[in-house]
Each structure stands twice: as structure tokens, then as C-alpha cells.
XYZ file of C-alpha atoms in Angstrom:
756
model
C 0.000 0.000 0.000
C 2.734 2.462 1.086
C 4.907 1.453 -1.843
C 2.000 2.000 -4.262
C 1.261 5.367 -2.671
C 4.858 6.484 -2.829
C 5.195 5.482 -6.504
C 1.784 6.566 -7.770
C 1.605 9.298 -10.477
C -0.607 12.330 -10.746
C -1.154 14.151 -14.072
C -0.246 17.777 -13.932
C -2.067 20.061 -16.354
C 0.319 22.923 -16.133
C 3.932 23.180 -15.131
C 5.687 26.535 -14.735
C 8.639 27.040 -17.043
C 10.971 27.782 -14.204
C 9.819 24.723 -12.156
C 11.908 21.679 -11.904
C 10.278 18.831 -13.794
C 10.886 15.173 -13.417
C 10.460 12.568 -16.027
C 8.389 9.540 -15.153
C 6.290 9.117 -12.078
C 5.902 11.998 -9.615
C 6.702 10.586 -6.159
C 4.025 11.274 -3.608
C 6.289 11.014 -0.477
C 5.565 14.556 0.607
C 1.848 13.853 1.032
C 2.537 10.726 3.025
C 5.136 12.513 5.205
C 2.762 15.388 5.935
C -0.120 13.024 6.735
C 2.114 11.094 9.142
C 3.331 14.304 10.803
C -0.268 15.502 11.215
C -1.316 12.154 12.617
C 1.437 12.258 15.238
C 0.388 15.787 16.244
C -3.232 14.745 16.718
C -2.216 11.614 18.634
C -0.018 13.617 20.985
C -2.758 16.181 21.552
C -4.990 13.335 22.683
C -2.241 12.094 25.049
C -1.783 15.607 26.376
C -5.323 15.644 27.727
C -4.352 12.938 30.226
C -1.576 14.942 31.889
C -3.763 16.865 34.266
C -2.570 14.943 37.335
C 0.473 15.972 39.366
C 3.542 14.475 41.041
C 3.939 10.707 40.968
C 0.729 10.031 39.037
C 1.893 12.378 36.293
C 5.265 10.608 36.158
C 3.588 7.226 35.860
C 1.403 8.477 33.003
C 4.233 10.310 31.232
C 6.605 7.387 31.574
C 4.063 4.858 30.372
C 2.990 6.911 27.358
C 6.647 7.609 26.455
C 7.489 3.923 26.456
C 4.409 3.079 24.338
C 5.140 5.933 21.971
C 8.781 5.022 21.399
C 7.813 1.407 20.815
C 5.230 2.448 18.224
C 7.718 4.857 16.645
C 10.096 1.966 16.157
C 7.364 0.023 14.340
C 6.344 2.831 11.989
C 9.997 3.638 11.326
C 10.364 0.062 10.095
C 7.196 0.331 8.007
C 8.340 3.595 6.409
C 11.831 2.405 5.548
C 11.211 2.918 1.814
C 10.127 6.503 2.472
C 13.249 7.070 4.581
C 15.555 5.621 1.937
C 14.218 7.630 -0.974
C 12.070 10.681 -0.401
C 13.375 11.638 3.035
C 16.967 11.082 1.956
C 16.459 13.222 -1.157
C 14.893 16.035 0.843
C 17.671 15.969 3.422
C 20.337 15.940 0.712
C 18.711 18.997 -0.823
C 19.078 20.831 2.487
C 15.549 20.790 3.887
C 16.198 20.971 7.623
C 12.572 20.457 8.626
C 12.469 16.953 7.148
C 13.563 13.989 9.332
C 13.573 10.239 9.128
C 10.384 8.768 10.591
C 11.875 7.827 13.960
C 13.375 11.297 14.424
C 10.077 12.847 13.278
C 8.351 10.984 16.089
C 10.847 12.381 18.640
C 10.527 15.925 17.266
C 6.749 15.648 17.401
C 6.869 14.461 21.024
C 9.193 17.318 21.905
C 7.091 19.999 20.214
C 3.564 18.832 21.094
C 3.985 16.912 24.355
C 7.265 17.686 26.106
C 7.187 21.480 25.805
C 3.742 21.571 27.358
C 4.371 19.347 30.389
C 8.108 19.453 31.057
C 7.863 21.917 33.956
C 5.186 19.831 35.682
C 7.177 16.666 35.044
C 10.334 18.272 36.438
C 8.535 19.454 39.568
C 7.279 15.924 40.108
C 10.791 14.502 39.606
C 12.334 16.949 42.073
C 9.656 16.168 44.626
C 10.363 12.464 44.224
C 14.127 13.015 44.687
C 13.433 15.147 47.769
C 11.353 12.320 49.227
C 14.260 9.921 48.650
C 16.709 12.320 50.318
C 14.368 12.467 53.292
C 14.619 8.721 53.660
C 11.439 7.595 51.870
C 11.346 4.779 49.350
C 10.530 5.827 45.787
C 10.127 4.192 42.399
C 13.476 5.042 40.835
C 12.561 3.723 37.371
C 10.174 6.667 36.944
C 13.058 9.116 37.227
C 15.245 6.958 35.049
C 12.606 6.951 32.314
C 12.219 10.722 32.509
C 16.014 11.166 32.271
C 16.123 8.873 29.227
C 13.291 10.915 27.706
C 15.091 14.230 28.232
C 18.306 12.836 26.780
C 16.550 11.295 23.748
C 14.871 14.585 22.844
C 18.207 16.379 22.467
C 18.582 16.654 18.680
C 21.222 18.603 16.812
C 19.592 21.371 14.742
C 22.304 21.125 12.095
C 22.359 17.339 11.861
C 19.279 15.477 13.045
C 21.194 12.191 13.100
C 23.316 13.468 15.989
C 22.183 13.703 19.570
C 22.983 16.483 22.064
C 22.385 16.979 25.786
C 21.018 20.509 25.411
C 17.479 19.670 26.544
C 18.719 17.464 29.396
C 21.128 20.154 30.588
C 18.629 23.017 30.367
C 15.389 21.356 31.419
C 16.624 18.688 33.864
C 20.143 19.234 35.125
C 19.900 22.968 35.787
C 16.737 22.858 37.963
C 17.996 19.658 39.616
C 21.289 21.316 40.638
C 19.464 24.409 41.897
C 17.081 22.276 43.953
C 20.018 20.259 45.314
C 21.847 23.392 46.433
C 18.747 24.735 48.143
C 18.030 21.452 49.883
C 21.546 20.941 51.232
C 22.009 24.592 52.149
C 18.995 24.469 54.451
C 19.845 21.019 55.817
C 23.547 21.738 56.463
C 22.898 25.029 58.259
C 20.270 23.439 60.477
C 22.334 20.304 61.192
C 25.598 22.106 61.994
C 23.811 24.426 64.430
C 22.325 21.488 66.358
C 25.156 18.921 66.223
C 28.930 18.620 66.656
C 31.375 19.132 63.785
C 32.359 15.451 63.836
C 28.701 14.447 63.418
C 28.310 16.993 60.646
C 31.339 15.571 58.816
C 29.778 12.106 58.976
C 26.526 13.543 57.618
C 28.309 15.395 54.813
C 30.315 12.309 53.893
C 27.137 10.223 53.743
C 25.334 12.847 51.613
C 28.222 13.037 49.148
C 28.192 9.263 48.816
C 24.406 9.328 48.276
C 24.678 11.862 45.467
C 27.468 9.919 43.806
C 25.330 6.799 43.982
C 22.363 8.759 42.579
C 24.319 9.312 39.377
C 24.708 5.584 38.896
C 21.063 4.892 39.760
C 19.165 7.178 37.399
C 21.028 10.337 36.346
C 23.141 10.874 33.258
C 26.897 10.507 33.754
C 27.500 14.073 32.546
C 25.789 15.340 35.722
C 28.542 13.859 37.911
C 30.876 16.863 37.764
C 28.352 19.717 38.275
C 26.460 17.776 40.957
C 29.660 16.945 42.843
C 30.865 20.540 42.609
C 27.525 21.838 43.839
C 27.430 19.447 46.802
C 31.052 20.155 47.742
C 30.412 23.890 47.647
C 27.246 23.676 49.732
C 28.260 20.975 52.204
C 31.978 21.707 52.619
C 33.145 25.037 51.249
C 30.331 26.971 52.942
C 31.345 25.465 56.304
C 35.132 25.329 55.843
C 36.041 27.534 58.806
C 34.090 25.655 61.519
C 35.405 22.350 60.135
C 39.001 23.605 60.166
C 38.543 24.993 63.679
C 37.816 21.454 64.887
C 41.123 20.122 63.504
C 43.197 21.052 66.560
C 40.751 19.281 68.903
C 40.890 16.117 66.817
C 44.701 16.229 66.843
C 44.768 16.652 70.622
C 42.469 13.648 71.048
C 44.175 11.498 68.369
C 40.829 10.849 66.647
C 42.276 9.205 63.542
C 38.952 8.309 61.892
C 37.598 11.840 62.223
C 40.900 13.307 60.996
C 40.747 10.994 58.005
C 37.159 12.099 57.337
C 38.099 15.782 57.629
C 40.996 15.332 55.221
C 38.744 13.500 52.769
C 36.188 16.319 52.834
C 38.507 19.346 52.756
C 40.756 17.845 50.070
C 37.774 18.196 47.711
C 37.841 22.006 47.748
C 40.620 24.366 46.589
C 43.009 25.411 49.396
C 40.925 23.492 51.906
C 44.004 21.803 53.377
C 46.331 24.809 53.610
C 45.219 25.865 57.079
C 45.258 22.256 58.287
C 48.886 21.868 57.235
C 49.834 25.000 59.178
C 47.971 23.810 62.301
C 49.489 20.334 61.946
C 53.023 21.719 61.677
C 52.585 23.870 64.796
C 51.053 20.949 66.701
C 53.897 18.548 65.864
C 56.443 21.184 66.840
C 54.722 21.717 70.198
C 54.523 17.987 70.838
C 58.200 17.568 69.987
C 59.244 20.415 72.267
C 57.043 19.017 75.055
C 58.610 15.563 74.673
C 62.129 17.017 74.885
C 61.086 19.195 77.826
C 59.888 16.086 79.640
C 63.161 14.271 78.967
C 65.178 17.297 80.116
C 63.198 17.695 83.350
C 63.568 13.993 84.146
C 67.320 14.163 83.493
C 67.767 17.232 85.699
C 65.714 15.653 88.476
C 67.727 12.428 88.283
C 71.029 14.326 88.301
C 69.952 16.469 91.237
C 68.946 13.429 93.301
C 72.208 11.641 92.556
C 70.555 8.994 90.401
C 72.436 9.897 87.242
C 75.246 7.496 86.293
C 78.899 8.309 86.835
C 79.645 8.304 83.093
C 77.827 9.252 79.946
C 78.531 6.124 77.939
C 81.882 7.297 76.635
C 84.054 4.939 78.683
C 85.051 1.471 77.615
C 84.471 -1.850 79.291
C 81.864 -0.750 81.819
C 80.790 -4.298 82.479
C 84.238 -5.257 83.734
C 84.963 -2.426 86.125
C 83.597 -1.026 89.298
C 82.266 2.500 88.927
C 82.898 4.584 92.011
C 79.641 6.386 92.720
C 79.425 9.708 94.410
C 76.045 11.341 94.758
C 76.009 14.820 93.298
C 75.076 17.580 95.715
C 71.576 18.799 95.047
C 71.394 21.981 93.040
C 75.095 21.943 92.255
C 77.057 21.026 89.171
C 76.331 21.490 85.502
C 74.066 18.445 85.289
C 71.761 19.833 87.947
C 70.859 22.850 85.818
C 71.943 22.065 82.255
C 69.763 19.401 80.586
C 72.301 18.982 77.781
C 74.840 17.733 80.319
C 72.400 15.473 82.158
C 70.260 13.945 79.409
C 70.796 10.350 78.307
C 71.428 10.252 74.518
C 69.319 7.099 74.132
C 66.329 8.592 75.951
C 66.666 11.855 74.022
C 66.845 10.239 70.566
C 64.022 7.821 71.348
C 61.840 10.760 72.431
C 62.492 12.477 69.079
C 61.774 9.271 67.198
C 58.561 8.625 69.123
C 57.132 11.998 68.101
C 58.169 11.564 64.470
C 56.826 8.013 64.249
C 53.507 8.930 65.822
C 52.792 11.733 63.390
C 54.323 10.021 60.389
C 51.942 7.112 60.978
C 49.112 9.619 61.383
C 49.956 11.287 58.047
C 49.892 7.896 56.336
C 46.698 6.720 58.036
C 44.627 9.917 58.105
C 46.088 12.067 55.317
C 46.988 9.306 52.825
C 50.637 10.333 52.854
C 49.805 13.631 51.131
C 52.948 15.534 50.136
C 51.877 18.762 51.835
C 51.429 17.104 55.230
C 54.710 15.203 54.794
C 56.417 18.559 54.160
C 54.744 20.084 57.250
C 55.861 17.115 59.356
C 59.432 17.398 58.071
C 59.526 21.128 58.746
C 58.176 20.688 62.281
C 60.621 17.852 63.051
C 63.540 19.854 61.716
C 62.509 22.698 63.996
C 62.043 20.860 67.302
C 64.982 18.500 66.749
C 67.415 21.395 66.293
C 65.946 24.008 68.631
C 64.616 22.739 71.952
C 65.324 22.770 75.691
C 68.358 20.510 75.351
C 69.677 22.468 72.325
C 69.185 25.808 74.034
C 72.789 26.827 73.464
C 72.740 25.881 69.770
C 71.622 23.345 67.193
C 74.874 21.372 67.556
C 73.721 19.441 70.636
C 71.272 17.152 68.826
C 73.878 15.752 66.399
C 76.282 15.240 69.306
C 73.699 13.258 71.303
C 72.744 11.305 68.181
C 76.398 10.355 67.654
C 76.667 9.266 71.300
C 73.558 7.126 70.892
C 75.152 5.495 67.825
C 78.274 4.851 69.884
C 76.328 3.171 72.692
C 74.471 1.031 70.145
C 77.538 -0.122 68.208
C 79.730 -0.948 71.222
C 79.997 -4.431 72.675
C 78.297 -3.306 75.861
C 75.110 -2.502 73.917
C 71.958 -4.239 75.150
C 70.801 -4.640 71.544
C 72.611 -7.655 70.153
C 70.385 -9.004 67.387
C 71.579 -7.846 63.954
C 68.044 -7.189 62.736
C 67.247 -5.072 65.788
C 70.463 -3.106 65.337
C 69.633 -2.521 61.670
C 66.160 -1.277 62.613
C 67.600 1.120 65.212
C 70.180 2.363 62.680
C 67.358 3.122 60.243
C 65.625 5.076 62.997
C 68.847 6.958 63.688
C 69.027 7.915 60.013
C 65.475 9.250 60.287
C 66.641 11.707 62.959
C 69.873 12.353 61.041
C 67.817 13.517 58.046
C 66.427 16.403 60.114
C 69.699 17.402 61.780
C 71.003 20.697 60.423
C 74.597 20.479 61.686
C 75.610 17.249 60.007
C 79.276 18.213 60.321
C 78.933 18.046 64.126
C 77.570 14.508 63.881
C 80.400 13.567 61.532
C 83.059 14.893 63.890
C 81.696 13.198 67.015
C 80.858 9.988 65.184
C 84.353 9.723 63.705
C 85.939 10.306 67.130
C 83.810 7.639 68.749
C 84.329 5.222 65.870
C 88.079 5.760 66.265
C 87.870 4.827 69.950
C 85.751 1.762 69.200
C 88.232 0.549 66.619
C 91.355 1.333 68.657
C 89.984 -0.222 71.838
C 88.404 -3.184 70.042
C 84.970 -2.471 71.506
C 82.996 -2.458 68.249
C 80.155 -4.995 68.514
C 79.860 -5.869 64.830
C 81.879 -4.959 61.773
C 78.783 -5.536 59.643
C 76.779 -3.030 61.681
C 79.597 -0.492 61.448
C 79.744 -0.954 57.671
C 75.963 -0.678 57.434
C 75.943 2.646 59.282
C 78.717 4.076 57.111
C 76.836 2.919 54.011
C 73.697 4.741 55.187
C 75.683 7.920 55.862
C 77.318 7.660 52.453
C 73.920 7.288 50.786
C 72.566 10.309 52.680
C 75.558 12.679 52.356
C 77.826 11.377 49.624
C 81.257 9.752 49.389
C 83.223 12.688 50.779
C 81.283 12.589 54.052
C 82.362 9.010 54.806
C 85.697 8.705 52.977
C 87.773 9.086 56.173
C 85.546 6.632 58.051
C 86.156 3.992 55.394
C 89.918 4.606 55.438
C 89.884 4.041 59.206
C 88.690 0.479 58.603
C 91.375 0.008 55.965
C 94.031 1.093 58.475
C 92.747 -1.428 61.018
C 93.004 -4.246 58.467
C 96.558 -3.186 57.586
C 97.398 -3.099 61.322
C 96.255 -6.711 61.719
C 98.749 -7.825 59.090
C 101.447 -5.654 60.665
C 100.835 -7.185 64.109
C 101.031 -10.673 62.698
C 104.340 -9.941 60.962
C 105.781 -8.351 64.143
C 104.796 -11.321 66.326
C 106.314 -13.761 63.872
C 109.600 -11.859 63.810
C 109.703 -11.543 67.611
C 108.984 -15.259 67.995
C 111.993 -16.056 65.794
C 114.423 -13.577 67.407
C 113.447 -13.760 71.101
C 112.487 -16.233 73.787
C 108.850 -16.513 74.771
C 109.577 -15.305 78.324
C 111.110 -12.146 76.901
C 107.940 -11.092 75.052
C 104.859 -9.158 76.133
C 101.357 -9.776 74.814
C 101.565 -6.726 72.584
C 99.203 -5.392 69.890
C 99.379 -2.082 68.061
C 97.313 -0.033 65.630
C 99.257 2.045 63.103
C 96.911 4.735 61.804
C 97.099 7.375 59.093
C 97.141 10.847 60.666
C 95.031 12.344 57.858
C 92.149 9.911 58.363
C 91.926 9.638 62.140
C 90.521 12.385 64.405
C 93.103 11.784 67.117
C 94.863 14.538 69.038
C 98.121 14.319 70.939
C 97.770 14.169 74.715
C 99.764 17.368 75.221
C 101.950 15.822 77.882
C 105.299 14.128 78.204
C 105.573 10.513 79.334
C 108.437 8.422 80.660
C 107.866 4.959 79.256
C 108.239 2.362 82.068
C 111.187 -0.021 81.854
C 108.767 -2.952 81.557
C 107.396 -1.503 78.295
C 110.461 0.238 76.879
C 112.035 -2.877 75.377
C 108.893 -3.754 73.352
C 108.486 -0.108 72.349
C 112.008 0.048 70.907
C 111.669 -3.327 69.148
C 108.560 -2.207 67.297
C 110.185 1.125 66.387
C 113.069 -0.736 64.729
C 110.702 -3.240 63.061
C 108.489 -0.520 61.558
C 111.391 1.626 60.365
C 112.838 -1.395 58.585
C 109.611 -1.664 56.588
C 108.810 2.048 56.177
C 111.990 4.054 56.492
C 110.426 7.362 55.455
C 107.602 7.362 57.988
C 107.479 8.682 61.545
C 105.496 7.112 64.350
C 103.706 9.449 66.761
C 102.649 7.454 69.813
C 99.223 8.176 71.356
C 99.742 6.772 74.830
C 96.493 8.332 76.070
C 94.533 5.939 73.861
C 96.711 2.951 74.738
C 95.688 0.483 77.410
C 96.801 -2.753 79.000
C 96.309 -5.247 81.841
C 98.300 -5.233 85.071
C 98.418 -8.270 87.352
C 98.266 -7.307 91.060
C 100.009 -9.918 93.244
C 100.343 -7.819 96.385
C 96.807 -8.180 97.781
C 96.841 -9.881 101.147
C 93.249 -11.084 101.146
C 93.239 -12.519 97.608
C 94.636 -15.896 96.621
C 94.483 -15.325 92.874
C 95.106 -11.566 92.857
C 93.369 -8.981 90.683
C 93.807 -7.827 87.113
C 93.604 -4.084 86.557
C 92.487 -2.791 83.164
C 94.307 0.555 82.868
C 95.457 3.181 80.426
C 99.157 3.308 79.576
C 99.490 6.427 81.735
C 97.860 4.612 84.669
C 100.153 1.676 84.009
C 103.131 4.026 84.215
C 101.852 5.306 87.590
C 101.141 1.891 89.130
C 104.429 0.369 87.946
C 106.222 2.960 90.094
C 104.897 1.082 93.123
C 107.060 -1.930 92.250
C 109.935 0.058 93.717
C 108.084 1.484 96.712
C 104.743 1.449 98.510
C 104.355 5.218 98.922
C 105.018 8.224 96.686
C 104.324 11.908 96.941
C 102.539 13.885 94.209
C 105.832 15.536 93.204
C 107.637 12.189 93.015
C 104.965 10.771 90.724
C 105.154 13.847 88.495
C 108.909 13.421 88.139
C 108.891 9.657 87.627
C 106.053 9.538 85.080
C 106.835 12.757 83.200
C 103.119 13.637 83.026
C 101.732 17.138 83.364
C 99.860 17.904 86.617
C 96.542 18.012 84.740
C 97.087 14.651 83.071
C 98.404 13.049 86.253
C 95.326 14.301 88.119
C 92.881 12.886 85.555
C 94.658 9.502 85.582
C 94.969 9.335 89.365
C 91.299 10.132 90.025
C 90.083 6.630 89.144
C 92.922 4.990 91.098
C 92.068 6.939 94.248
C 88.270 6.615 93.895
C 88.514 2.859 93.408
C 90.779 2.706 96.522
C 93.637 1.005 94.663
C 95.705 3.869 96.073
C 95.150 5.394 99.502
C 95.573 9.173 99.637
C 96.934 11.299 102.469
C 96.414 15.065 102.230
C 94.611 17.090 99.582
C 94.350 15.540 96.112
C 96.828 17.138 93.723
C 98.694 19.007 96.439
C 102.487 18.755 96.173
C 102.667 17.464 99.754
C 99.990 14.791 99.322
C 101.078 11.149 99.414
C 99.692 8.066 97.743
C 100.123 4.602 99.232
C 99.465 1.248 97.622
C 96.389 -0.198 99.351
C 97.466 -3.699 100.386
C 93.999 -4.395 101.797
C 92.160 -3.626 98.545
C 89.046 -5.747 98.015
C 86.642 -6.175 95.126
C 83.919 -8.627 94.133
C 85.371 -8.780 90.646
C 88.660 -10.270 89.540
C 89.028 -7.973 86.499
C 88.633 -4.321 87.419
C 88.368 -1.573 84.840
C 90.093 1.596 86.023
C 90.290 3.190 82.572
C 87.043 5.170 82.701
C 87.080 8.885 81.903
C 85.281 11.196 84.283
C 82.530 13.588 83.358
C 84.888 16.558 83.444
C 87.182 14.861 80.932
C 84.283 13.966 78.661
C 82.964 17.526 78.783
C 86.415 18.958 78.110
C 86.811 16.660 75.123
C 83.360 17.632 73.810
C 84.190 21.329 74.181
C 87.452 20.814 72.346
C 85.601 18.989 69.572
C 83.164 21.882 69.193
C 86.088 24.304 68.924
C 87.594 22.146 66.199
C 84.240 22.137 64.383
C 84.096 25.931 64.467
C 87.590 26.163 62.993
C 86.715 23.638 60.288
C 83.592 25.615 59.442
C 85.589 28.776 58.844
C 87.741 26.897 56.351
C 84.679 25.407 54.631
C 82.993 28.814 54.367
C 86.126 30.365 52.894
C 86.468 27.497 50.417
C 82.815 27.920 49.363
C 83.294 31.671 48.830
C 86.375 31.087 46.691
C 84.570 28.422 44.608
C 81.617 30.712 43.987
C 83.775 33.723 43.120
C 86.005 31.659 40.868
C 82.922 30.593 38.920
C 81.099 33.922 38.878
C 84.131 36.254 38.769
C 81.832 39.048 40.061
C 79.065 38.797 42.680
C 76.946 41.048 44.860
C 77.230 40.762 48.630
C 73.728 39.376 49.205
C 73.993 36.969 46.269
C 77.307 35.637 47.590
C 75.890 35.051 51.080
C 72.808 33.277 49.665
C 74.929 30.957 47.524
C 77.284 30.135 50.411
C 74.330 29.159 52.605
C 72.901 27.063 49.755
C 76.177 25.241 49.081
C 76.834 24.387 52.733
C 73.230 23.546 53.698
C 73.871 19.803 53.416
C 76.603 19.964 56.076
C 75.551 22.815 58.367
C 73.676 26.103 58.373
C 76.305 28.863 58.326
C 75.543 32.052 60.235
C 75.585 35.283 58.272
C 78.048 37.021 60.679
C 80.478 34.109 60.196
C 80.188 34.427 56.421
C 80.910 38.164 56.651
C 84.016 37.481 58.772
C 85.254 34.954 56.212
C 84.683 37.490 53.413
C 86.822 39.980 55.341
C 89.554 37.359 55.787
C 89.580 36.619 52.048
C 89.700 40.362 51.316
C 92.795 40.626 53.527
C 94.366 37.592 51.864
C 93.553 39.158 48.464
C 91.542 36.244 47.129
C 88.758 38.720 46.366
C 88.449 42.507 46.256
C 85.713 45.122 46.415
C 84.828 46.582 43.051
C 85.642 50.260 42.647
C 82.640 52.476 43.297
C 80.422 49.566 44.400
C 80.671 48.627 48.069
C 78.409 45.578 47.831
C 80.154 44.085 44.789
C 83.128 41.688 44.914
C 85.391 40.490 42.137
C 87.666 37.448 42.089
C 91.429 37.856 41.993
C 93.118 35.091 40.012
């Protein structure tokens, strides 16, 4: 029927000359197309009469009629395929924009005669249904889904009817939906936040955001995701940013990880929402770090004042073998009673720093997802409280010193941590603190001194652990930082071979009874941070023969080298056979200087202070420091005032001890402090040289530089080792001006030029 109608002919009695004529049959597609279009209009007008209801009833009717209509449109589109292929195609090709294929014609007809008349009522019904769902009621979601599909389907491109757009959906559905959403959540959020706590509000906001995200997947178009999310974030979060941020400090104080995580999740959605949190977090971590150090300092001062602090600070060797003479410190007196830096235990101090860092590092990972901004705030706060606190009151150099002392206590044989895995874990923790230390040159100096003592005295617990620590330092600071430390190990290995060769030669040339159990370390002066004792020493006859033999042996192998003997670092064992109450006698572990003192008593039981000075060749200061342990341990009995020229010292024949091996080679606190002070002086001198070298390098490269630019570059170059002070840099500039490495440029006071 349709085919016959489309191909039927109609005689035309007159045809204008300027009209386009066609040979053969005159296709009648236009009549059929117009009849179909008129039929659809009438049908839709009939359907329109049934839309008088409102809300859900209207949606049911609209949805049902839309589904029936689209199904019927599919059928007639199939029936009119011939019309689509020929007449419609020809009309479209000729540029007639008001002609569509049958299926599109059905959609256009629905849009023009049905949709435009009821869309506002339909949208009001949809919004009411969504509001009911937000209020917790159960709704028929397929109704909304059908309406959304309808709005999307009616979006036709005016230039190309075969293409679909979202213009109608955006204008007629999405825009009023977003406006209604904003209004709903604005009223709800303001009411809820005024009646409930911030933590409860954050839970509510989080739940609402999840609901709206789920709503997209249930019945909205995916393109609505971005504007809906932005609208909800603005209304629920951005509008209430300040009260939410104000709660952050309370949550930190209470360690409410879940709520902190929720707050981060919400505020990270809006621009600059986290900036204030990072600032608060940094200040909080800094306060907690300072409070932790304050607690450690107070405990140390209290312990020192009550006489509970130990006699040493962990610097001495062989504590387990010797008896430590204890003398309670007078309350309120002494440096330790007022200075926390002198009283604090390095282990307790470092562990307090680590505890704060670990706590908040774990919090950043758990609550803030390891966000880079919070990591940076944590690092900045840790760098601040680790370098400037109650213990570091006098300067930022105290933390690296205590860290080095903690390393020393860990890596010595007397350490309570013996398992290799535990040691490795503690070393990793030490490197965490090391990362934040500003004065890394101070750590290097103290660490190298303590490593030297461990190696010389043979008190290193594990060569693998020592190598591991040096490897970590090398990775953190580069080869130059650890080059001397590595050469120290090389010297010790060379010394082992040297000792073996010396023993073999002595065994060939001398009787066994004529030999001492002798071991020596020959060390390169450039690599080892060892200083001469600053005192003379008369080598005892018992040691002189071995001393001279090794001198000759070494010169025979290395004729161009000179040996400088460090007797202060030497030690040995003395067998005491004079004790009346002991069958086996005692063995004293002593320094070489102490050995020289005690061996004098082989020729007499009593000596005056002056006689000991003459016989040993020691300075009064050195003799006093070496005699202190001998008198305190009661190996020698003193008459008169200690150190007075008239005082006498008698060998105590009634000496008693529970131990057979007694360590008398333990430095006192005064000696340790003096050595630390001397080390700090050395560091200051080294820094001056480093600053001058940096200035020369910069000027050699730049040739000309302004004063401020030069200072900035010096600070930048040396930042990995220490933070140079501007007055020190200025002094070094003046020194280089005097030495004529650089000069001021004529007419420009703040400009320097390099002198080749």
C-alpha cells in the first residue's frame, strides 16, 4: 500500500517554465510525510489531555505513554523504511532541515507537542520524588530513570538530526535539579551544623556526598557527575570550611584518627581546603616535639639532682668489667643539675624524638593518605624541634652530638641490643633523625671520634653493623662525608697484618719469656681524628724494650715514615700480686698512663705527688685525671689534699673487690665535657675553612658577585653539612679580602670580584 502510494503518479495540467520537472512518475512522499506528521500531532494532543494529574501520578502516566510511543515509533519507522531511503533522503540531501527520518520525526513531534507543554510539571514531580528519597522515603526510581532517558533522547542537533545532544537534558533537567540540590543541602547543612557537633556533621556530609554519587549511577546521566559533585562540595563543605578547620586542633589533641581521616577527605575536595590544616598540623607537631624534649630534660635534671644519674655518659670502655665509684652529686650543684644537655641520656633523648616523628608520620599515612603537603609540614616541624629545643638551648649542635653518642652506645659491645636485625632497625631510625639534623658536620666529627675509639679499643660490637651505618651515611651525604671513616677500617686491616708480621719476627728472634702480649694499631694521621695528649711521658722499663723493638721493626719496613705514639689511647692489663686477702690476685684494666703510675709502686709502697710527676713525666693536669680513678677505686690510699704537692699516695694492700678484672680506665665527666668542648672548637675552625672554600669556589665561577647573592649561595652550598651564620660568612669574606683572594669593586661597596 505504502509502496504504491509512494510510486503513484498524478497528471499535472500545467507546469511553470521555471519549475523543476521530473520525467516519469511523480513521487508522492511529501503527502505521506505530511499526513504522518499531522497524525502524530493529533495523537499527541490526545495524550496531552491525560496529563492533568500531578507528582507521581503524572510521572507514571508520562513514563508509560513515552514507552508506548517510542515502541510504536520503532514500528512505523520500520514500516516507512522505503520513504526514509528515498524521499526523506532526497529532501535531506537537498538541504531541507525540517524533514527527518520517521523515527526522528516521532521524537521531534513528542518534543514539540507533548514535552514542551508538560516538562515543567514533570520536572517538579521529579524533584519532589528526589526530595522524598533524600528524606529517607522509598521511591520508584525507574520513573526518574525513564524521565532522564526521555530528556536525553529529545536532544537533537539542529544542524544534523542524526546526531544527539544533551542541550534539553542540561537546560530542562540538570539545571533545575542542581538548583534544587543546592537549596536542599544549604537548608539542611545550616540546620544540622547548628544542632550537632562538627564530627557528626562531617559524617553527615560524607554520607550525603556518597548518596549523590550513587544517585548518578542509579538514574542520572553521567554528565551530571561533575556539576552535581561541585555543587554538593560547595554547599556541604566550602560553605562550612572555617568551623570544620577549627575542629582540627581538637581532633589532633584527642588522636581521633577516623575523624581526621574524614576531615581530610572532605577538605581535600575544595581548593586550598588543606592549607590551614597543614599549618595547624606543623605547629602541633612542633609543640609535641618540644614538650617531649622538655619532659626528657626535666627527668634528666631531676635524676642528676637526686644523685641517680650514672657516673659516666657512655663514653668509657668496658663498663661491664669495672667497678664505677659512685658519688652522689650535691643537690642543686654542678652542671648536670641545671643544664639538661649535660644530664640527658642520649638514648632517651633520641628515642623521644623518634617517638614523636613516628607517631605523626603514621598519622599522616593513616589519616592524610601520605599527602605531600602534610609530609612537608611534618618534616619542617621535626627539623625545627629536633634542632631548637630545651636541650639544644645553646645551639643546634647538641642534637647531632647526642645522636652520635647514641650510635656509639648502640655499636659498642656493651650494647643491650645484640640481634643484627634489631640493630639494623635502630640504625634506620637513627638515620630518620639524622635527616632532620642541620649540623651534620657536628655529627660527623663526634661519630668519627667515637668510631676511632671503638676501633682502637676493640669495643665495636659488629663490623657488619659499622659498615651498614657508614653505608647509610654515604647514601645520605655522599662519598666525601664518609671517605675518612672507610679509610679508618682500611688502616685497622693493615694493622692486623702488621701485628702478625711483628709477632712472627719476635717469635723467631726472642724467647717466649722475653715477650709481652703486645698489639698495636698504626693509623694514618690524615684519616683519624686523634689529638696528641699534650703531655710528656716516661715509658716504664717494663714496656720500653717492646716499644724500641717495634720502632726498629716498623722503620725497617717504612723508612720514610714517623710514628707518633698516642699513649692516652693505649691500654693494658696489670696483674696485682700484692693483695693480702686474695689468693688469685686482681687484674687491673688501665690506660698506659695509669700503668706508668702503678708500675712505680714496684719500687716502693708510697710516693708523693711531686715524686709521681717526676717519675712519670706527666703534666699535673694529666696526672690528676689519671689518678682520680685509682684513688676513687681505693687502689691507692691518699693522704692530704688531692693534687697538692705534699699529698702522698700509698698502695692499698687491703684492697678488696667482688670482681677479679677491674676496669680503672674510665674517663670522668669533666674529661668527657672537656673533650666535647674541644671537639666543638675544632668544628668551628673547620667551618671557617669550609665557608672560605665555598666563597672562593663561587667567586672563581662567577668572577663578580653582589654581597647578598654571595651570602645566599654560600648558605645554599653548605646547607647539606651545616647552616652557616651570616656574621660568620661576613668574617670569612673579610679574611679573604685581607688575603687578596677577592676585592671590592671600585665604586660599588656591595660588589666583589675574584682575583686570580
